[in-house]
PDB file of C-alpha atoms in Angstrom:
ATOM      1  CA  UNK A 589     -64.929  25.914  47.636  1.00  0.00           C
ATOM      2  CA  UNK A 590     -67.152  24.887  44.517  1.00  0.00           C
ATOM      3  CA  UNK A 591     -67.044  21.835  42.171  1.00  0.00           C
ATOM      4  CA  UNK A 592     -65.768  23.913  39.836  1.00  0.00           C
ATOM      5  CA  UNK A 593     -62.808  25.154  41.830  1.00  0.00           C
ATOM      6  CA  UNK A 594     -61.943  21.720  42.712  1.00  0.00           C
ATOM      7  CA  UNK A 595     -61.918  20.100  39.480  1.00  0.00           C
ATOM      8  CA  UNK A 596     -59.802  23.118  37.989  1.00  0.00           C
ATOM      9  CA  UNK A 597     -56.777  22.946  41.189  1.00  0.00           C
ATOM     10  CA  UNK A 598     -57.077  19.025  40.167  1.00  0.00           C
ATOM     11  CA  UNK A 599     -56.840  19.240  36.708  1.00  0.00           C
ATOM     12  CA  UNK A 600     -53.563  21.490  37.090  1.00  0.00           C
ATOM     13  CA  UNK A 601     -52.085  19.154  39.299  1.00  0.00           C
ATOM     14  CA  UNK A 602     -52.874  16.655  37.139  1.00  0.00           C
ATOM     15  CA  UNK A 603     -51.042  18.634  34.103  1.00  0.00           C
ATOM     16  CA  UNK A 604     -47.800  19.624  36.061  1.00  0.00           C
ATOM     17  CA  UNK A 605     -47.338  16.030  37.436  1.00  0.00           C
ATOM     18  CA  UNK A 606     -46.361  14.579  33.891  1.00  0.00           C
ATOM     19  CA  UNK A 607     -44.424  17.627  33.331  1.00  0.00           C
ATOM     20  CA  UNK A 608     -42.481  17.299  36.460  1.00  0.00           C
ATOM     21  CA  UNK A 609     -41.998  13.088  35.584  1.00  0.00           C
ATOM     22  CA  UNK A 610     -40.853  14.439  31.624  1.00  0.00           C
ATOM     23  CA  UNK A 611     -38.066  16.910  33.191  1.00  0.00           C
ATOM     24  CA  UNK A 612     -36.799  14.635  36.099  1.00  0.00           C
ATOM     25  CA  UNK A 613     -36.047  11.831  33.160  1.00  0.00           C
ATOM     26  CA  UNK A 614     -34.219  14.130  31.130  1.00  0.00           C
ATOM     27  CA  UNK A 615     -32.323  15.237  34.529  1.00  0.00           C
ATOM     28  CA  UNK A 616     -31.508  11.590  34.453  1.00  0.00           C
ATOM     29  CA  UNK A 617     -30.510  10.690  30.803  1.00  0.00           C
ATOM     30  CA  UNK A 618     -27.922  13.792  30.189  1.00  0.00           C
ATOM     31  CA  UNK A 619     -26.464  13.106  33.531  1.00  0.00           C
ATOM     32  CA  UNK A 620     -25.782   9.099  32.668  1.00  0.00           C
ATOM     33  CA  UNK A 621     -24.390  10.713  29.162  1.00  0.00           C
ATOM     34  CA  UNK A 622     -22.302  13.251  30.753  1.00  0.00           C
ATOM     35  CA  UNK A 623     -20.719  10.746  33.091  1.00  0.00           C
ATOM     36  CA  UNK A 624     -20.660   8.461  30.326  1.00  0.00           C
ATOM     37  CA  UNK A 625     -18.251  10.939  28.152  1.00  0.00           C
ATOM     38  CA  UNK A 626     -16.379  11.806  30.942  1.00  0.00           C
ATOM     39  CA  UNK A 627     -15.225   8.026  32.097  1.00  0.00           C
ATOM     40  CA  UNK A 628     -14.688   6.743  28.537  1.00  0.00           C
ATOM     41  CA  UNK A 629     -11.411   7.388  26.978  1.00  0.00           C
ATOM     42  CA  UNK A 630     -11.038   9.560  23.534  1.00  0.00           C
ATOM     43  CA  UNK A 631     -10.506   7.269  20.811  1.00  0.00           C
ATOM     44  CA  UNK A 632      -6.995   7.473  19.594  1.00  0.00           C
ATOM     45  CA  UNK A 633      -6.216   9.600  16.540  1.00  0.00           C
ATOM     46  CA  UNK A 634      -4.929   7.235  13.749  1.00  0.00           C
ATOM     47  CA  UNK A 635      -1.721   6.880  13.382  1.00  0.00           C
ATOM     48  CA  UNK A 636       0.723   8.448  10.640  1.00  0.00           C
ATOM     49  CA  UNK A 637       1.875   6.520   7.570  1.00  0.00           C
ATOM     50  CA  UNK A 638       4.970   5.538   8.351  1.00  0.00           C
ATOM     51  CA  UNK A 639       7.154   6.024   5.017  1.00  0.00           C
ATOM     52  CA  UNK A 640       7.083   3.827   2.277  1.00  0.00           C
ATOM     53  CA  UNK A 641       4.357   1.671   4.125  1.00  0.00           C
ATOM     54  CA  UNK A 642       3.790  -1.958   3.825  1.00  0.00           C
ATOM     55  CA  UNK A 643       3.809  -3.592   0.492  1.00  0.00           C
ATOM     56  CA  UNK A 644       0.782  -5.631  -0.807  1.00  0.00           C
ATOM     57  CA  UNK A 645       1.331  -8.550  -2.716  1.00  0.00           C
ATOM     58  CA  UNK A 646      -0.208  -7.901  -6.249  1.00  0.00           C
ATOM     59  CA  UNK A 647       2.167  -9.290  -8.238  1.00  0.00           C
ATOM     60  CA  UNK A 648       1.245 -12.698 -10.256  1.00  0.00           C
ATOM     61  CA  UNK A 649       4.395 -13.155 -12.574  1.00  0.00           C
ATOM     62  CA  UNK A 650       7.768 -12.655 -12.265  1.00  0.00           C
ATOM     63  CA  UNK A 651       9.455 -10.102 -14.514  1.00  0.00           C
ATOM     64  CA  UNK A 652      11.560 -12.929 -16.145  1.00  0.00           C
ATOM     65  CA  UNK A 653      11.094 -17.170 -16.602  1.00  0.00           C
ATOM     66  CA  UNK A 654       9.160 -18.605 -13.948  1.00  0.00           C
ATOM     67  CA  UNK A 655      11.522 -18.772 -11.283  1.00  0.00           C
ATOM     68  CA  UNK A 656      14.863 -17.251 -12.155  1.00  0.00           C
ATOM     69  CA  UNK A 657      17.772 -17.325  -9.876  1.00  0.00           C
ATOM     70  CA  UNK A 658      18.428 -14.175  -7.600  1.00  0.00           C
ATOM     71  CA  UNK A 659      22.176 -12.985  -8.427  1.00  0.00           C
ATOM     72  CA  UNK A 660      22.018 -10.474  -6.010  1.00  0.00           C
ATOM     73  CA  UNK A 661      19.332  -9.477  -3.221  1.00  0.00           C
ATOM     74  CA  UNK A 662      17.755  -6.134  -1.910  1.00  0.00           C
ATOM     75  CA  UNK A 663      20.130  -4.221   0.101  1.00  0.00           C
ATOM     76  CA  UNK A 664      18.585  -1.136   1.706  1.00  0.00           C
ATOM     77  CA  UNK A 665      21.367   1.690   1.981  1.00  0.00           C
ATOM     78  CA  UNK A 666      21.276   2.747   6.187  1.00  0.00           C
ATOM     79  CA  UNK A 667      20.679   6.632   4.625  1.00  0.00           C
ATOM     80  CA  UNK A 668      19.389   7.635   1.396  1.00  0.00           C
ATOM     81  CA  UNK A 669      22.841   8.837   0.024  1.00  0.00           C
ATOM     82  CA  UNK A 670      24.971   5.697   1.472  1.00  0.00           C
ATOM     83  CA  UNK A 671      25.946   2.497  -0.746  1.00  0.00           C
ATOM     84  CA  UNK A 672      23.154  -0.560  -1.562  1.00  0.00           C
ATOM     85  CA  UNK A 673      21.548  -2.076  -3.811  1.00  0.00           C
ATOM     86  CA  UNK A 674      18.157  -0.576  -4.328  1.00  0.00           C
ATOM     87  CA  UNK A 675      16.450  -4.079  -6.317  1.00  0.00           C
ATOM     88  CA  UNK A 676      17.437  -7.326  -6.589  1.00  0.00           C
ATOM     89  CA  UNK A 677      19.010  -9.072  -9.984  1.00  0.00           C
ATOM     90  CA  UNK A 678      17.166 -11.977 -11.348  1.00  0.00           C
ATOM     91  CA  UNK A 679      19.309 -13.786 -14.275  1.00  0.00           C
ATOM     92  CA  UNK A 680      18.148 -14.510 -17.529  1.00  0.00           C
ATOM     93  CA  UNK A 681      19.206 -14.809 -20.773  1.00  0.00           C
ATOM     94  CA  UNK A 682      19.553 -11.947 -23.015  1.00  0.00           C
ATOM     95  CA  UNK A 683      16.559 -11.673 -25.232  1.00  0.00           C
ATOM     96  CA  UNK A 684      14.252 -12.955 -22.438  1.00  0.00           C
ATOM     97  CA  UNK A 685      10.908 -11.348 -22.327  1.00  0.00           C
ATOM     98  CA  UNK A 686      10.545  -8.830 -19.548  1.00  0.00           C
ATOM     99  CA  UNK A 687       6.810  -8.734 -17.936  1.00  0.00           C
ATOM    100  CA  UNK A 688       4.933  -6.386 -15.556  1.00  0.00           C
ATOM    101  CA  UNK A 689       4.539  -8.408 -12.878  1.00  0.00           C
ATOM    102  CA  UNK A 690       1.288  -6.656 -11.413  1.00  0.00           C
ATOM    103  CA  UNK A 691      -1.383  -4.626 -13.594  1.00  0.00           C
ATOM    104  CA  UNK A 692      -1.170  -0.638 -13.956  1.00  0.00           C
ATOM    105  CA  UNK A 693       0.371   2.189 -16.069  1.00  0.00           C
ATOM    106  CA  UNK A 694       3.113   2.783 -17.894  1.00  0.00           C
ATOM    107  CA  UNK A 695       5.319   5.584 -16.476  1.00  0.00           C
ATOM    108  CA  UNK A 696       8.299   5.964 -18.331  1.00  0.00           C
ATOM    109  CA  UNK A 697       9.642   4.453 -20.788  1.00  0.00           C
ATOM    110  CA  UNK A 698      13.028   5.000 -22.675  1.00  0.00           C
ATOM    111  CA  UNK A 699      16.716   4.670 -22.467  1.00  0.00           C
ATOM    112  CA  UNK A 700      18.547   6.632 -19.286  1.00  0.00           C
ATOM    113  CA  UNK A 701      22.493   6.592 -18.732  1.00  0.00           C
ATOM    114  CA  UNK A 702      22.415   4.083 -22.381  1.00  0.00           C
ATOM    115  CA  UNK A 703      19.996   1.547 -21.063  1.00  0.00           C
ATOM    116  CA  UNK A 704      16.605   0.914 -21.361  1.00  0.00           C
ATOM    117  CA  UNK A 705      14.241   1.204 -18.496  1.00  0.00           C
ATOM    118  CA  UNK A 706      10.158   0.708 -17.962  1.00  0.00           C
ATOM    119  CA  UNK A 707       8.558   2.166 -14.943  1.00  0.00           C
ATOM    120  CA  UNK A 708       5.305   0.812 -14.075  1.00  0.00           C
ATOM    121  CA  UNK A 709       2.571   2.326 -11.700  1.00  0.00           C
ATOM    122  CA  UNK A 710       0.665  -0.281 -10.070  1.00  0.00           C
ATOM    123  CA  UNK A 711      -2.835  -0.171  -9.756  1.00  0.00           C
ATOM    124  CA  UNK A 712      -4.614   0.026  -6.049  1.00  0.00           C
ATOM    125  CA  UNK A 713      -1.329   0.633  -4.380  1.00  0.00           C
ATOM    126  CA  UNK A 714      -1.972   3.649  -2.530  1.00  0.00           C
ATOM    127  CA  UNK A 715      -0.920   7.171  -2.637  1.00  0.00           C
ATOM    128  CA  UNK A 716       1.550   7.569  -3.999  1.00  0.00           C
ATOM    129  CA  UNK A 717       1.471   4.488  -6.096  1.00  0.00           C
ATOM    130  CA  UNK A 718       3.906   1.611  -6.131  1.00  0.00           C
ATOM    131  CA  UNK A 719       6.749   1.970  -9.060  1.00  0.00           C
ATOM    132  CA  UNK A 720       8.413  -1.170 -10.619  1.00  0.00           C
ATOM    133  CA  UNK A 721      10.919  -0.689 -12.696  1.00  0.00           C
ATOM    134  CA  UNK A 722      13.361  -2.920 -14.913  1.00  0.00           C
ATOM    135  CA  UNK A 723      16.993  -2.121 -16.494  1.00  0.00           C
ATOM    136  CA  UNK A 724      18.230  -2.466 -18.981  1.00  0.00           C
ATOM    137  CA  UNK A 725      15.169  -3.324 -21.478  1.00  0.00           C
ATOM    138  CA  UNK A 726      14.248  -3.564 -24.810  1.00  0.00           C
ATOM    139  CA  UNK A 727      10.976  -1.738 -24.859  1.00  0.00           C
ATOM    140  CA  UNK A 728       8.118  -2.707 -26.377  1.00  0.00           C
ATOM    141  CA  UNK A 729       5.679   0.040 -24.379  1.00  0.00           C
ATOM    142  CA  UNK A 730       5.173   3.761 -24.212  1.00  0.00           C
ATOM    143  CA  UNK A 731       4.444   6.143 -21.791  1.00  0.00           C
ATOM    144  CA  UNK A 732       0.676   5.689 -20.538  1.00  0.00           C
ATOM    145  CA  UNK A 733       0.533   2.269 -22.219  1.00  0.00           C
ATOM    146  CA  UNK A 734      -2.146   0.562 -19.295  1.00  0.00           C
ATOM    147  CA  UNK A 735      -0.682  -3.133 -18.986  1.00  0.00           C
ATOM    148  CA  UNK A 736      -1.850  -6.124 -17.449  1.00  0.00           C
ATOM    149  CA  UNK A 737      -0.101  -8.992 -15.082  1.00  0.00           C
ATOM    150  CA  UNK A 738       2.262 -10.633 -16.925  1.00  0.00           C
ATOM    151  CA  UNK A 739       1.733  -7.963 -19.904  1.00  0.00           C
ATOM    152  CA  UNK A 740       5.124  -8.288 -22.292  1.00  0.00           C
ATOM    153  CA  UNK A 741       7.279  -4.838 -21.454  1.00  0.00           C
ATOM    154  CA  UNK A 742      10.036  -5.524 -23.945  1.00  0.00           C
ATOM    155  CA  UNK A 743      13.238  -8.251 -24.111  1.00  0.00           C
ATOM    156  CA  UNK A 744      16.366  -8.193 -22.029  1.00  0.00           C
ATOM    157  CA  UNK A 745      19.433  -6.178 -23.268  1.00  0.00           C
ATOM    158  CA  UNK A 746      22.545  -7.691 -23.489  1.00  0.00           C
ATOM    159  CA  UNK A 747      24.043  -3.932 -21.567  1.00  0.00           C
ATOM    160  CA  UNK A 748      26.766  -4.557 -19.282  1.00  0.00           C
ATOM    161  CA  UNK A 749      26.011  -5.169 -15.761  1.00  0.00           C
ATOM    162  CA  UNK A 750      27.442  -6.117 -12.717  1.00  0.00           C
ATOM    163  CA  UNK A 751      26.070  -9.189 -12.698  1.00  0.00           C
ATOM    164  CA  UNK A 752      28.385 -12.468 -14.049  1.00  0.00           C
ATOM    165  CA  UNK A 753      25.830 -13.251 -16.525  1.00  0.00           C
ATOM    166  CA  UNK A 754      22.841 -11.192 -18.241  1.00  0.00           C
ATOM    167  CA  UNK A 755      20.574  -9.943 -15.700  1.00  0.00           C
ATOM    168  CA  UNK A 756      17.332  -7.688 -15.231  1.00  0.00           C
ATOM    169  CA  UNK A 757      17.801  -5.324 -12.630  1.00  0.00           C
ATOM    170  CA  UNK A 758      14.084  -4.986 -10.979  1.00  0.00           C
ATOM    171  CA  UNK A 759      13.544  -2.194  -8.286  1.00  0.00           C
ATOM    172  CA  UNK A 760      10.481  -1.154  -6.156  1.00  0.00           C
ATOM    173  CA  UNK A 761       9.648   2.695  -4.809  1.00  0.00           C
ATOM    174  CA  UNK A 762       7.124   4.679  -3.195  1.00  0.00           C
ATOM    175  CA  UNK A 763       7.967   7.784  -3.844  1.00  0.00           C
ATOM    176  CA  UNK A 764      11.503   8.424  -2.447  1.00  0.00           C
ATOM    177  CA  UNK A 765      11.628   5.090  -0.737  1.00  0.00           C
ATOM    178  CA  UNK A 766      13.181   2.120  -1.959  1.00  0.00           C
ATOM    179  CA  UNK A 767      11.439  -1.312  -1.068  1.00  0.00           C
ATOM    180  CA  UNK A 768      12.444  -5.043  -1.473  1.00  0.00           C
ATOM    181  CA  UNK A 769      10.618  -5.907  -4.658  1.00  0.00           C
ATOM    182  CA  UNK A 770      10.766  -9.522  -4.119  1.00  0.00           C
ATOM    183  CA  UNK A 771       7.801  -8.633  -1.242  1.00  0.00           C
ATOM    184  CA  UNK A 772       5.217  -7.919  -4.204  1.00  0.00           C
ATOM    185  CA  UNK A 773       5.075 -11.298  -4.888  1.00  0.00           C
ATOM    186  CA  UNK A 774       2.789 -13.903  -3.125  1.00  0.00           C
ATOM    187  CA  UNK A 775       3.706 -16.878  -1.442  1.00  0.00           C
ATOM    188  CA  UNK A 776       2.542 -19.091  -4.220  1.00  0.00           C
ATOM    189  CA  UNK A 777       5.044 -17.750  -6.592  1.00  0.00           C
ATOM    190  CA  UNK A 778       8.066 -17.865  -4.134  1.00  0.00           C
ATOM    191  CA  UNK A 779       7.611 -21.199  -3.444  1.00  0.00           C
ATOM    192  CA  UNK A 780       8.462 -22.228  -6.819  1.00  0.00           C
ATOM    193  CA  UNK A 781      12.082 -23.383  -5.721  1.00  0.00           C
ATOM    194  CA  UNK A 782      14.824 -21.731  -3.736  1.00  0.00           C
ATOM    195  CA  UNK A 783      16.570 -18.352  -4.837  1.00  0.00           C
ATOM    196  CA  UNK A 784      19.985 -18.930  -5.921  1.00  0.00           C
ATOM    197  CA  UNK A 785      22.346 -16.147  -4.955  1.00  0.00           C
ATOM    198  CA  UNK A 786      25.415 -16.350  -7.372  1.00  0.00           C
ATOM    199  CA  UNK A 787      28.913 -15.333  -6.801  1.00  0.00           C
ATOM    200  CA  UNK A 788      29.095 -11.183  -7.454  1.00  0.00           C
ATOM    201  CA  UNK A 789      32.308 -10.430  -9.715  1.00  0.00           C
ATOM    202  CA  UNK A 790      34.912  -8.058  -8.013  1.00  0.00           C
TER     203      UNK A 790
END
């Protein structure tokens, strides 16, 4: 056999050795990721909203004085169609100015049933948005009005209510749900003295 022959066979051995090193690595790397998928567990699909969801607290006034008494409390009916009370009833004075107690839009506003009512979107509350609303108002908004924390929505009526004295009736929905609205408010602000529930007229 000749140089040349010799230093040819050794150069292709030479050539098919890295080759060989190259393939047996990637043998070994999508083996250790196969086994890899196989023994870890499928992340978990996220889970549903559950209806009406939790409810952040982005309020920074109360609709009425600083701390008003709570006549009556949020009563969640056990079905959509059964008896409750879907708010709570904070007494004030007649006259009293009634404020958004967390920034967003103006949804409605105008008299329903004789009585004036402002609905408020709140801002950054999800889809769909967090409603306020608050019976039976004055108003001093429209429709689309944007309004701030604390933003004036119009004085307390003097309307007839359930309540022994002059109240604001202030509810909480998202969507169809109905929702304590006493949880949009931060610690800070129920801390400023124990509710009071008064005596409900029969």
């Amino acid at each position: 056999m000749s140089d040349e022959t010799t230093h040819e066979t050794a150069r292709r051995r030479t050539v098919r050795r890295p080759t060989a090193a190259w393939t047996a690595l990637l043998l070994c790397l999508t083996t250790a990721l196969l086994a890899t998928a196989w023994t870890t567990p499928p992340r978990a699909a996220p889970a549903p909203p559950v209806p009406g969801g939790s409810v952040p607290a982005v309020g920074r006034a109360w609709p009425v004085g600083l701390r008003p008494p709570v006549v009556r409390a949020w009563e969640p009916p056990p079905t959509p169609y059964a008896r409750g009370h879907r708010g709570v009833d904070l007494s004030a004075p007649a006259g009293s100015g009634v404020r958004a107690v967390a920034a967003g839009r103006v949804a409605f506003a105008g008299r329903v049933a004789g009585r004036g009512v402002v609905t408020v979107e709140l801002t950054g509350t999800g889809d769909p948005p967090l409603r306020t609303t608050y019976e039976p108002v004055r108003t001093a908004v429209r429709k689309g009005d944007e309004v701030t924390a604390g933003a004036l929505l119009g004085t307390l009526e003097p309307a007839p209510s359930h309540c022994p004295t002059a109240c604001l009736h202030w509810g909480l929905r998202r969507g169809d749900t109905y929702l304590d609205p006493l949880s949009l408010l931060p610690p800070w602000l129920l801390r400023r003295g124990p509710s009071r529930l008064l005596p409900v007229p029969r």
